GROMACS .gro file of C-alpha atoms in nm:
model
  414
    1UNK     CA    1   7.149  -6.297  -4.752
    2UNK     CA    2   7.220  -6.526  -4.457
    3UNK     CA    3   7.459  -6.445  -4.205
    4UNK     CA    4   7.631  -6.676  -3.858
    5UNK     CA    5   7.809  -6.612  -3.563
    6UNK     CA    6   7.915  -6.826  -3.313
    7UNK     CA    7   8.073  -6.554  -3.027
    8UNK     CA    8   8.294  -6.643  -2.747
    9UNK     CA    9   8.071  -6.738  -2.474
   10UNK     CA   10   7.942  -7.041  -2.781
   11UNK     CA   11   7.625  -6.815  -2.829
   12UNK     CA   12   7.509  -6.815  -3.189
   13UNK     CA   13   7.361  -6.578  -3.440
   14UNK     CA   14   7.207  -6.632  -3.740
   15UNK     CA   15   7.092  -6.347  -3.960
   16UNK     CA   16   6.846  -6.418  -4.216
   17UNK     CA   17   6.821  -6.056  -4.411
   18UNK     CA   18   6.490  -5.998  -4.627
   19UNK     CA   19   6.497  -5.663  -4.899
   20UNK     CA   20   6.155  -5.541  -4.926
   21UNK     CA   21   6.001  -5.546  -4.601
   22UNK     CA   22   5.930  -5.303  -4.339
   23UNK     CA   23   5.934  -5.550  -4.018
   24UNK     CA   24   6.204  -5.807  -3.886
   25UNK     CA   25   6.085  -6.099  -3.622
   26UNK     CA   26   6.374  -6.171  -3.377
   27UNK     CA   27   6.439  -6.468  -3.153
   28UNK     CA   28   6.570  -6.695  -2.858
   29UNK     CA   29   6.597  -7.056  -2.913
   30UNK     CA   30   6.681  -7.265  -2.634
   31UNK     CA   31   6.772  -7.621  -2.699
   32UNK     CA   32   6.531  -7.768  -2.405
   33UNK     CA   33   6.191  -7.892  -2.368
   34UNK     CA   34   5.964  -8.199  -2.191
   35UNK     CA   35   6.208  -8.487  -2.377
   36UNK     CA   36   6.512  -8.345  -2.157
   37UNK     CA   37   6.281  -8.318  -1.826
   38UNK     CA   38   6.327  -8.590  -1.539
   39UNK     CA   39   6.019  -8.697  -1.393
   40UNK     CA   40   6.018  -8.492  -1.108
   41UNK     CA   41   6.085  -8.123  -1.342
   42UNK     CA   42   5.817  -8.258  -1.602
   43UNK     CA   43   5.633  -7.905  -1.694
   44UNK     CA   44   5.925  -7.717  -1.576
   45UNK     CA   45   6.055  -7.620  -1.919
   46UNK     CA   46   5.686  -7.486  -1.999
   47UNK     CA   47   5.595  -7.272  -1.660
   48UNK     CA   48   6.025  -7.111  -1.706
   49UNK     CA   49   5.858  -7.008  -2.031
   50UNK     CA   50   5.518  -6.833  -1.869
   51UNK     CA   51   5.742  -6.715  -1.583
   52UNK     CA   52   6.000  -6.529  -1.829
   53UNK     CA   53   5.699  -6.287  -1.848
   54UNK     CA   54   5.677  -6.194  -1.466
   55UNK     CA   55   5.912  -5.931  -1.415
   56UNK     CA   56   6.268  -5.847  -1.401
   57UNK     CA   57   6.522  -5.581  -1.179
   58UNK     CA   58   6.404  -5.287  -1.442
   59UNK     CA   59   6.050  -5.394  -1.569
   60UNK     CA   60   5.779  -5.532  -1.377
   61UNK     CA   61   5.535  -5.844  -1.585
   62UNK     CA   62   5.313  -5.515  -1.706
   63UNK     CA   63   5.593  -5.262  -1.791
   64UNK     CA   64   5.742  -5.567  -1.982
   65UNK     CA   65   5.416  -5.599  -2.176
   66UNK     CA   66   5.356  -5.205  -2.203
   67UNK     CA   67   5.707  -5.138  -2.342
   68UNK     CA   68   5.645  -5.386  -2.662
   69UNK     CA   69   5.269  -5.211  -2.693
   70UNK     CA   70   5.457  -4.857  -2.675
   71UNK     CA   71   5.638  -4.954  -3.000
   72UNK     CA   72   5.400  -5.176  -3.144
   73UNK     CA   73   5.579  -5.498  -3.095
   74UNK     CA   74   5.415  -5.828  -3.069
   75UNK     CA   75   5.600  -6.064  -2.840
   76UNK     CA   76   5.492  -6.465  -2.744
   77UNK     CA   77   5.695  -6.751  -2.655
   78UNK     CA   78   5.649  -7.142  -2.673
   79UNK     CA   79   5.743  -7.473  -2.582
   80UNK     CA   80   5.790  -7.780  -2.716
   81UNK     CA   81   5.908  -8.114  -2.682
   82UNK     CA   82   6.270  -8.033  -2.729
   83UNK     CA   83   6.266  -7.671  -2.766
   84UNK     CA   84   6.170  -7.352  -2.590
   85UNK     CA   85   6.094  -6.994  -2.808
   86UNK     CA   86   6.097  -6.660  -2.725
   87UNK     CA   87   6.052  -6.431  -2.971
   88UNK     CA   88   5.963  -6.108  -3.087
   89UNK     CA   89   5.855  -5.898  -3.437
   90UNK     CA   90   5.830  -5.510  -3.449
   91UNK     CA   91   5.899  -5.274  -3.740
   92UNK     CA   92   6.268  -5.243  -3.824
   93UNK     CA   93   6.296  -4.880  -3.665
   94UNK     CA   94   6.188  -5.044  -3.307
   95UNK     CA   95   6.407  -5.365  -3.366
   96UNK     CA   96   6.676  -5.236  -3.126
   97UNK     CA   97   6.422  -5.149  -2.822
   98UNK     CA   98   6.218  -5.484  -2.892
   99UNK     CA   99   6.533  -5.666  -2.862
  100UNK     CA  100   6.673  -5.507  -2.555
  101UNK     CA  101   6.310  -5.584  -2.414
  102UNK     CA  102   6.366  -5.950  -2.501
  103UNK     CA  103   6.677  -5.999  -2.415
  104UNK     CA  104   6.593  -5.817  -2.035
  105UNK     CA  105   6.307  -6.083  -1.974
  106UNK     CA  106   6.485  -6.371  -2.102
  107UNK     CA  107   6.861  -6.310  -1.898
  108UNK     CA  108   6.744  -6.124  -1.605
  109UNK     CA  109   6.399  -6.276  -1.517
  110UNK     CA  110   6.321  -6.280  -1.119
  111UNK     CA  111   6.041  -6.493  -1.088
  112UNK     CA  112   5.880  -6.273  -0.773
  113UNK     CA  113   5.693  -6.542  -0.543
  114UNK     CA  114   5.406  -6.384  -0.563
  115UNK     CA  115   5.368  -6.378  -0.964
  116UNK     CA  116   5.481  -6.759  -0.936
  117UNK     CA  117   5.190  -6.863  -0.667
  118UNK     CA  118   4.987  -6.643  -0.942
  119UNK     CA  119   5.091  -6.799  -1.268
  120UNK     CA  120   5.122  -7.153  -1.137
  121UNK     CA  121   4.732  -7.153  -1.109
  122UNK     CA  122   4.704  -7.020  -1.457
  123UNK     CA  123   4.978  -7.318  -1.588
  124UNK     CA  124   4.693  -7.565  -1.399
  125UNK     CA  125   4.442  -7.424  -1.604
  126UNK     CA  126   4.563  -7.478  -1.902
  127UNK     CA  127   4.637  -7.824  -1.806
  128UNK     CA  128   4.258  -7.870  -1.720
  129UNK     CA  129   4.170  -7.702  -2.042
  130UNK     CA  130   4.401  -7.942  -2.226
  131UNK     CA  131   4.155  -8.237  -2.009
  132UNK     CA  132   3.871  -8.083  -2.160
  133UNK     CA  133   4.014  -8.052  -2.476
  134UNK     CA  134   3.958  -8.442  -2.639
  135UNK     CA  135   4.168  -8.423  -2.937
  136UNK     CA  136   4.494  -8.286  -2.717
  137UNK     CA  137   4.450  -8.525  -2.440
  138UNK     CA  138   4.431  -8.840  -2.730
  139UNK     CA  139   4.747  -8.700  -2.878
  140UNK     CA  140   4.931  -8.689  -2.544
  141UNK     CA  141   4.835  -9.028  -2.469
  142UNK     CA  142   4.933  -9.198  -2.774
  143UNK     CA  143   5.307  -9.004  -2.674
  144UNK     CA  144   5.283  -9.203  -2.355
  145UNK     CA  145   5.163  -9.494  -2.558
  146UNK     CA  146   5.394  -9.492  -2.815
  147UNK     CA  147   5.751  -9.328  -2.615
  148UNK     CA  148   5.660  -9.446  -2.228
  149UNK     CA  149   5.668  -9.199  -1.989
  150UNK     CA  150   5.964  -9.050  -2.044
  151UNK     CA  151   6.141  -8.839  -2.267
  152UNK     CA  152   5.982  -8.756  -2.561
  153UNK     CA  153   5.633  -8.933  -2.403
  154UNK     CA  154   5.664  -8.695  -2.150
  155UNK     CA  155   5.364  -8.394  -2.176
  156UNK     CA  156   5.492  -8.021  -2.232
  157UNK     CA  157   5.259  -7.897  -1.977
  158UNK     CA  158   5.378  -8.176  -1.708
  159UNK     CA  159   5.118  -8.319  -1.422
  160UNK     CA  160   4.945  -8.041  -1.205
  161UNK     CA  161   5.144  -8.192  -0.878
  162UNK     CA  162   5.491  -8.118  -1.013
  163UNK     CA  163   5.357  -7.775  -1.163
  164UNK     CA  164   5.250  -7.650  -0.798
  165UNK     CA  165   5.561  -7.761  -0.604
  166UNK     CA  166   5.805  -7.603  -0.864
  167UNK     CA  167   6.060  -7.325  -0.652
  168UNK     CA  168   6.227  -7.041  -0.746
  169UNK     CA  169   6.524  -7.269  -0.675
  170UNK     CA  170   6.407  -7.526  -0.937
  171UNK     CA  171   6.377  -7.258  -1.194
  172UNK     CA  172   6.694  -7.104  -1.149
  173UNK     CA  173   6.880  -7.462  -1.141
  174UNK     CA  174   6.729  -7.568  -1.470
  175UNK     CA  175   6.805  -7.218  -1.653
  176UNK     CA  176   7.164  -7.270  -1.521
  177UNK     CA  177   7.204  -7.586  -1.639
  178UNK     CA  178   6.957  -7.585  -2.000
  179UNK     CA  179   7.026  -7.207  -2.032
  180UNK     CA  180   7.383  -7.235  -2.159
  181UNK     CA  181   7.551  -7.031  -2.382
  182UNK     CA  182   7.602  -7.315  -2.614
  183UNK     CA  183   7.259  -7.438  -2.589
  184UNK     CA  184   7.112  -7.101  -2.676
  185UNK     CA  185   7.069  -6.926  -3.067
  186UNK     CA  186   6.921  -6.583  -3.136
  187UNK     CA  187   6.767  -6.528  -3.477
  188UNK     CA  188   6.679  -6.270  -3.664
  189UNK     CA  189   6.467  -6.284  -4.029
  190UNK     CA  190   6.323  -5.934  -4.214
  191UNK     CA  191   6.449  -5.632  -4.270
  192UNK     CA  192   6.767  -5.592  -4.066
  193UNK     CA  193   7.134  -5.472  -4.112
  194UNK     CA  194   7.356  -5.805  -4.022
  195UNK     CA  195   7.617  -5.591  -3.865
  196UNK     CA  196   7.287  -5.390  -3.660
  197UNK     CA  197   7.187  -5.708  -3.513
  198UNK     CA  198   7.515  -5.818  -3.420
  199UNK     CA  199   7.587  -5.527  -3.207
  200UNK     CA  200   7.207  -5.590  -3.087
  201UNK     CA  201   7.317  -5.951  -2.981
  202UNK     CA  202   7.702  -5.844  -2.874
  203UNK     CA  203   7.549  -5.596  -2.637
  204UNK     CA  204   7.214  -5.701  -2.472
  205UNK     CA  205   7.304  -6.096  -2.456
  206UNK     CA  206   7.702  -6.183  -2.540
  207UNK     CA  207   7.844  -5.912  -2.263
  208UNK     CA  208   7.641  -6.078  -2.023
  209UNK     CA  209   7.739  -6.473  -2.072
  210UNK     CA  210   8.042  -6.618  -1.953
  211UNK     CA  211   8.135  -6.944  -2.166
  212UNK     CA  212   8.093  -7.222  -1.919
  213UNK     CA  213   8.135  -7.639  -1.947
  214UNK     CA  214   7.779  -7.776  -2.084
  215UNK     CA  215   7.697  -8.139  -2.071
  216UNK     CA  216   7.391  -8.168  -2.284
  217UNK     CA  217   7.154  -8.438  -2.102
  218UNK     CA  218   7.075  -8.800  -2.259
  219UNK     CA  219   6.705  -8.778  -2.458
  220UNK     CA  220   6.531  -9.095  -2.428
  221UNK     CA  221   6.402  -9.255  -2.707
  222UNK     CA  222   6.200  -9.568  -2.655
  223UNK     CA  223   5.917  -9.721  -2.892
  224UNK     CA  224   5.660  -9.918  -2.608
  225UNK     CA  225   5.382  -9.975  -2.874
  226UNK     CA  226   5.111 -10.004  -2.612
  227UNK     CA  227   4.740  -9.914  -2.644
  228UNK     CA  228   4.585  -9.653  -2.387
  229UNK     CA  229   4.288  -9.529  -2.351
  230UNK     CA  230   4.088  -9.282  -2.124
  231UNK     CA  231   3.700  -9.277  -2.083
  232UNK     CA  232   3.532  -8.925  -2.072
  233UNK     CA  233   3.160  -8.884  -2.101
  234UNK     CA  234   3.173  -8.683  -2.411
  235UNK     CA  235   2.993  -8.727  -2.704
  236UNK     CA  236   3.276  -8.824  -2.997
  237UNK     CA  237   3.499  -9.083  -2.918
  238UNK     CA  238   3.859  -8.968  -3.014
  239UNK     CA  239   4.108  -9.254  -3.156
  240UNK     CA  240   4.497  -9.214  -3.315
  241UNK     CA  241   4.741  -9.426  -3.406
  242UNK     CA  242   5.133  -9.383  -3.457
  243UNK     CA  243   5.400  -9.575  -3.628
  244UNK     CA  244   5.816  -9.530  -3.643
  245UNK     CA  245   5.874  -9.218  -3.904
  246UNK     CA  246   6.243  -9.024  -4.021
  247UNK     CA  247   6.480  -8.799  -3.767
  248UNK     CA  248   6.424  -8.459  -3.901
  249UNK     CA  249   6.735  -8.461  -4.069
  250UNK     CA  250   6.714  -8.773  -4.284
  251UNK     CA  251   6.777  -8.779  -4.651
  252UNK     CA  252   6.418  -8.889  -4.725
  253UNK     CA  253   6.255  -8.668  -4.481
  254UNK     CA  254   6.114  -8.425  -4.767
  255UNK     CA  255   5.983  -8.766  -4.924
  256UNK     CA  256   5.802  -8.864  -4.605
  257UNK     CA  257   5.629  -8.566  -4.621
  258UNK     CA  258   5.524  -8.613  -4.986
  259UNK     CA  259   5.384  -8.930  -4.823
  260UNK     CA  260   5.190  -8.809  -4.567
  261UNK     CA  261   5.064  -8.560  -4.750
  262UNK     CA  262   4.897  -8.855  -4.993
  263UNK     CA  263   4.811  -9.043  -4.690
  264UNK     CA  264   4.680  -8.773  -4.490
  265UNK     CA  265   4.756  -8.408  -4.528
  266UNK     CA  266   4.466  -8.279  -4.670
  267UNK     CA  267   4.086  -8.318  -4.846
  268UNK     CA  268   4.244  -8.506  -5.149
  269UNK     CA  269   4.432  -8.732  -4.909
  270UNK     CA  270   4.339  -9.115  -4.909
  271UNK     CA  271   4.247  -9.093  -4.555
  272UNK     CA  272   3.986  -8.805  -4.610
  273UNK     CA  273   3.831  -8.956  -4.930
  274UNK     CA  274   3.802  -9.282  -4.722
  275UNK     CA  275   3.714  -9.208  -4.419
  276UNK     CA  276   3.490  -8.882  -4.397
  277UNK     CA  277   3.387  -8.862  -4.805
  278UNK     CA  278   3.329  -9.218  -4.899
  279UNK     CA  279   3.252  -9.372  -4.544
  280UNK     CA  280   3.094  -9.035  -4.341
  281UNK     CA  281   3.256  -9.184  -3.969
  282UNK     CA  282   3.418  -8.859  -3.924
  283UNK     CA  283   3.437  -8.508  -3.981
  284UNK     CA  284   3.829  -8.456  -3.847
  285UNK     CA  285   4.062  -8.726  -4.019
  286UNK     CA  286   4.448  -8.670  -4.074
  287UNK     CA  287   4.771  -8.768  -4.038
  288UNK     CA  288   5.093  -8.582  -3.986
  289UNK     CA  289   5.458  -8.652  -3.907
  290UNK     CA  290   5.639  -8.537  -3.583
  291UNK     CA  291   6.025  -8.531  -3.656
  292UNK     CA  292   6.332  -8.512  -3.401
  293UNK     CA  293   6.681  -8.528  -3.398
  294UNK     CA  294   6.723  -8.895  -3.304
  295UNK     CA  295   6.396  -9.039  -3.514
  296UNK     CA  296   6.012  -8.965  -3.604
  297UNK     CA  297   5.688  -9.059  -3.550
  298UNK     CA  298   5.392  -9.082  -3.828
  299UNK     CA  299   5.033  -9.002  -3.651
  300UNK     CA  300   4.677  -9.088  -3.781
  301UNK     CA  301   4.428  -8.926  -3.604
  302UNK     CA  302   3.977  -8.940  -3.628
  303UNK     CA  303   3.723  -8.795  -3.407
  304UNK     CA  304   3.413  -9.046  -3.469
  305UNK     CA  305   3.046  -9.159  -3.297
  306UNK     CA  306   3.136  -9.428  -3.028
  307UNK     CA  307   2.927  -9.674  -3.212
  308UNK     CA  308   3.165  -9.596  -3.518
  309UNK     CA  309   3.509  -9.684  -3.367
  310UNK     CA  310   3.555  -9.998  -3.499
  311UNK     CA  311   3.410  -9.941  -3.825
  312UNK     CA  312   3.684  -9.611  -3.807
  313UNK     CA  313   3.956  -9.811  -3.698
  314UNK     CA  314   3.879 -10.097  -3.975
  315UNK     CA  315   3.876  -9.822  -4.259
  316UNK     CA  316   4.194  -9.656  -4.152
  317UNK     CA  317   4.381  -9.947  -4.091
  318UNK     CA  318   4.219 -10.119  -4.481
  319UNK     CA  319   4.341  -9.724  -4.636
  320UNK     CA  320   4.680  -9.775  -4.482
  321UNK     CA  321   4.747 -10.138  -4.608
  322UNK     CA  322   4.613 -10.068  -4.908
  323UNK     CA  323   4.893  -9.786  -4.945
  324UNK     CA  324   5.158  -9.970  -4.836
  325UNK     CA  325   5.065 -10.272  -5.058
  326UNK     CA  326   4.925 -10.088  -5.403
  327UNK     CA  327   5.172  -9.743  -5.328
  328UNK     CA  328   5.050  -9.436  -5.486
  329UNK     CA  329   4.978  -9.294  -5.849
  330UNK     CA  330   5.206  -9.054  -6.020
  331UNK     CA  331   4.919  -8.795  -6.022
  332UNK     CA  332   4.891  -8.825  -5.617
  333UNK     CA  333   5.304  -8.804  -5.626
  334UNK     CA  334   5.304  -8.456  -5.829
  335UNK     CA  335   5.065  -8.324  -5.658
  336UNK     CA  336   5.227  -8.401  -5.297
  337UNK     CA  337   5.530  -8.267  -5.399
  338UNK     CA  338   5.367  -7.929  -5.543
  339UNK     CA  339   5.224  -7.896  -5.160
  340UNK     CA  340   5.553  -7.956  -5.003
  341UNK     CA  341   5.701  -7.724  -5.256
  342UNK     CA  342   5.440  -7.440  -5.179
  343UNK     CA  343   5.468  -7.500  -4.832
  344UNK     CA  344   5.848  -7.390  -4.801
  345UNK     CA  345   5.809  -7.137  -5.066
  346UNK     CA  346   5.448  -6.951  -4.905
  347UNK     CA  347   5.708  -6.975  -4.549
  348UNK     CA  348   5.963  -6.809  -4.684
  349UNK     CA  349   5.703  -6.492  -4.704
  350UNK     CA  350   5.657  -6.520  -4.308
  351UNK     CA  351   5.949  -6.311  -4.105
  352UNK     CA  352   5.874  -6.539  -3.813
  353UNK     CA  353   5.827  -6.869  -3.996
  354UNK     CA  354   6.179  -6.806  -4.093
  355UNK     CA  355   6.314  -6.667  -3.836
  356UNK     CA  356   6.229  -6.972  -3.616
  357UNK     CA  357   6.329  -7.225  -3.931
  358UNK     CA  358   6.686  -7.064  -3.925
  359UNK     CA  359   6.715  -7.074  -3.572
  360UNK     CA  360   6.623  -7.420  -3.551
  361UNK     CA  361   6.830  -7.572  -3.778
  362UNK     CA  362   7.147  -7.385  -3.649
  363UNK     CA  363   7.075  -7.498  -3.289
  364UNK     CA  364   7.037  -7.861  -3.336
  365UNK     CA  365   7.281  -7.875  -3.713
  366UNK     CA  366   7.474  -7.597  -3.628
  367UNK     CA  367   7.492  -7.520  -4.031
  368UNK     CA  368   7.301  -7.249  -4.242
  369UNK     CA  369   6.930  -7.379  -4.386
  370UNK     CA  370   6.935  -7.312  -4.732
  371UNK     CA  371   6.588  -7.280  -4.836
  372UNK     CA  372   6.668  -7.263  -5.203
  373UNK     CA  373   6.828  -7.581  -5.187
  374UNK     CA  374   6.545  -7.729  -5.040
  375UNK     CA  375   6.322  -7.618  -5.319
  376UNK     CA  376   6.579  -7.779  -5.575
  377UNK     CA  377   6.588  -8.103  -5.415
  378UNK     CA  378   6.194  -8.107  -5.383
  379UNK     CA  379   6.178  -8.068  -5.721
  380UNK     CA  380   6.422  -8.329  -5.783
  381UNK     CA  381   6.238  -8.587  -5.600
  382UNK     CA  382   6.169  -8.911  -5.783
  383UNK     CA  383   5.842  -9.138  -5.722
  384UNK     CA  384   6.101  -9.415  -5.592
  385UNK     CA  385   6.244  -9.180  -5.324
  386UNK     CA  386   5.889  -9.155  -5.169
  387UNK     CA  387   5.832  -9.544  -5.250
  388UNK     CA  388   6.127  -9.659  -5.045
  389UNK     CA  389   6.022  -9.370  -4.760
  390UNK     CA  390   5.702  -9.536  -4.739
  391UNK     CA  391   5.846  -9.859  -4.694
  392UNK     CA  392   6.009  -9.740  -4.385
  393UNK     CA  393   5.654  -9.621  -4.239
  394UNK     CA  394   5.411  -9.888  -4.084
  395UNK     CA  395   5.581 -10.133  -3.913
  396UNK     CA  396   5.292 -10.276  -3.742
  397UNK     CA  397   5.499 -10.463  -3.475
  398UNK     CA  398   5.597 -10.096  -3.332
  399UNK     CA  399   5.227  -9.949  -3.385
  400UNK     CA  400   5.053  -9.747  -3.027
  401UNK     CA  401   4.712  -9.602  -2.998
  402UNK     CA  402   4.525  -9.411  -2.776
  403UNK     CA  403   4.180  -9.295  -2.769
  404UNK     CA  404   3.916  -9.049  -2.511
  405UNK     CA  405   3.524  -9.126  -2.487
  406UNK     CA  406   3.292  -9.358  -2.392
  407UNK     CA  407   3.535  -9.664  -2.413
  408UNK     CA  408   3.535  -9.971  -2.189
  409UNK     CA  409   3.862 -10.110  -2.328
  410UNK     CA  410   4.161 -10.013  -2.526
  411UNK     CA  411   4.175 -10.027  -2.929
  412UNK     CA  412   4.337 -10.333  -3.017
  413UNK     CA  413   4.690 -10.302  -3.193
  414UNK     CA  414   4.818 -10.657  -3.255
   0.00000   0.00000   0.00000
C-alpha cells in the first residue's frame, strides 16, 4: 500500500508500506543540487550535505554517528545534480529513534567552525581523488562539454576555491532558501504503520516548519556540443561521447532505456560485442542515459591504449550509425525489455531503492509512482515505440566529447 501527505507547512509524505519485512529505510529529499548552484555556491549543495553530519544543539558529529550504531541503523546521504538525500534504514522497532536522529541532523545542524575548517579539507580530497580518478574526471568534462558551465554542466563536488571560502553564512542562506518546506519530501518504504510514520513526520519535522513563499530558481539547460579534453600522464586514455536523450518523464523514456540497453547496457550490447569482443580496444565500454526534468542526455563511454583512440572512436561511432541506420532485431528488443522489466521488479525488493524511487517522483511529479503500472506498460512496449525513441537519439549536430590521457588535441566531433 502507498500512502501521501502534503501537511500545512507544503511538506510531503509518501508512505510506501511493504508486508513481510523486518526493516523500513526512511528519507529526506531535497529538491537541490549543482544544476541550481550559481557559480560562485558551485559545491555548496555537496559540502551542506557532509556538514549535516557535524553536530547539532543535542548531538555532537560522533554522538550523531553513535546513536544510529546503538540501534543498528545505517545512515548516508548524497548529492546529485538536482537532488540532495539523506536517508536512513534500521529495523522497524528502531524506526522512531532513527528518524528523530535524522530529522535532528537535517533541521537543526550547526555547522561548528571548527568541524567546517575540518571537513572542508576532507570535501578537497575527494575532489583530488575525483582528479585521480580518470573515468570521473572524463564524465565531468563531457557535462561541461556538452551543458557549458553552468547548470546541469556544473560538477557536484564544485572547484576546490569555492569549497574553501564557503561560510557558515553561505550555508545557512542556501538551506533557507533550497531548504523549503515545499521543496522538501520525506519517504518511507518497508515495514511501517502509515499512520506511525505520520506522527514520526508530524512531530520531528512538520511542528518545526513554518510554510513560507518559495521561488524555485531557473535550471539552465543549454546543449554547447564542444569537444574537451585534459592530458594526464596515465597509462589508458579515457574518451566519451553524449548526444540529446528524453526528460525523465517522457512517454518513451522506458523505450529509451530498452535502447540503451541494446546499444550499451551490458556484455550482449552492440557496443561490447564491437568494441571489447570483436575489436579488443577496451576492457570498459558502455553507454547509459542520464534523465532530468527538463530533457536527457545519452552517454558512450571507453577506456582504451592511447595508440587505440582513433581506432575506438571509429568503431563506436561505425556501431552507432549502424544502429541508427539498420535498427535492432526483435530478439535484441525482447531481451532489452526483459532487463528493464527485471530491473524495476529486482528494485522493488530493495527498502531503499524504493524508498528513494517514491520520494523522487513525488518531489519533482508530485503524484504516487505506481510500480505495477510500470511493469504493465513495459510489457506493453512495441518494437516501434523503441524505433521512433531511437530516432530521437544521435543527432550528431548536438554531439560533445571529452577525453583524459596522453592527448595533444581534442577528439574531433564534426
Amino acid at each position: 500500500m502507498t500512502y501521501t501527505k502534503k501537511f500545512p507547512s507544503g511538506l510531503r509524505l509518501v508512505v510506501k508500506q511493504i508486508d513481510g519485512l523486518l526493516s523500513v529505510s526512511m528519507g529526506v529529499l531535497v529538491g537541490t543540487g549543482s544544476c541550481y548552484e550559481t557559480e560562485e555556491e558551485n559545491g555548496i549543495s555537496h559540502f551542506i550535505e557532509h556538514m549535516m553530519f557535524k553536530g547539532t544543539e543535542k548531538r555532537n558529529a560522533f554522538e550523531i554517528s553513535d546513536a544510529m550504531d546503538r540501534i543498528g541503523a545505517q545512515v548516508n546521504a548524497f548529492t546529485s545534480k538536482d537532488i540532495t538525500c539523506y536517508y536512513a534504514k534500521s529495523t522497524s522497532d528502531h524506526a522512531g529513534e532513527a528518524f528523530e536522529i535524522l530529522s535532528d541532523f537535517v533541521l537543526n545542524s550547526t555547522f561548528p567552525e571548527e568541524e567546517m575548517d575540518r571537513e572542508k579539507g576532507v570535501v578537497c580530497e575527494e575532489i583530488s581523488m575525483t582528479e585521480d580518478t580518470p573515468d570521473d574526471l572524463c564524465l565531468d568534462i563531457l557535462s561541461e562539454a556538452y551543458f557549458g558551465n553552468s547548470g546541469y554542466g556544473r560538477t557536484i563536488l564544485g572547484p576546490a576555491n569555492n569549497v574553501k571560502c564557503f561560510t557558515r553564512k553561505n550555508l545557512f542562506d542556501y538551506i533557507d532558501e533550497r531548504y523549503n518546506p515545499e521543496n522538501l519530501v520525506i519517504s518511507f518504504a518497508g515495514k511501517i504503520d502509515i499512520k506511525y510514520a505520520e506522527e514520526l513526520v508530524a512531530e520531528h519535522f512538520e511542528k518545526h516548519l513554518k510554510k513560507r513563499a518559495f521561488g524555485n530558481r531557473k535550471k539552465i539547460l543549454e546543449q554547447k556540443g564542444d569537444s574537451l579534453f585534459k592530458n594526464k600522464d596515465i597509462e589508458q586514455v579515457h574518451i566519451a561521447f553524449a548526444w540529446p536523450s528524453l526528460a525523465r518523464e517522457d512517454k518513451l523514456m522506458d523505450a529509451a532505456l530498452v535502447v540503451n540497453t541494446i546499444l550499451g547496457g551490458g556484455m550482449s550490447s552492440r557496443l561490447f560485442q564491437k568494441v571489447r569482443e570483436q575489436m579488443g580496444l577496451a576492457y570498459a565500454v558502455y553507454s547509459y542515459i542520464s534523465s532530468f526534468t527538463e530533457g536527457g542526455i545519452l552517454t558512450v563511454y571507453a577506456g582504451v591504449n592511447p595508440s587505440s583512440v582513433g581506432k575506438a572512436q571509429d568503431a563506436i561511432m561505425y556501431t552507432i550509425g549502424e544502429f541508427c541506420k539498420n535498427k535492432f532485431t526483435k530478439d535484441e528488443f525482447l531481451r532489452g525489455k526483459e532487463q528493464l522489466k527485471s530491473s524495476v521488479i529486482l528494485s522493488q525488493e530493495n527498502t531503499a531503492s524504493q524508498m528513494i524511487a517514491y520520494g523522487k517522483y513525488l518531489l519533482f511529479n508530485d503524484k504516487i509512482l505506481d510500480l505495477d503500472q510500470r511493469v504493465k506498460d513495459i510489457d506493453s512496449m512495441t518494437m516501434e515505440d523503441c524505433v521512433n525513441a531511437l530516432s530521437l537519439n544521435f543527432d550528431m549536430s548536438k554531439m560533445a566529447a571529452a577525453a583524459v590521457g596522453k592527448l595533444k588535441n581534442p577528439l574531433k566531433i564534426k
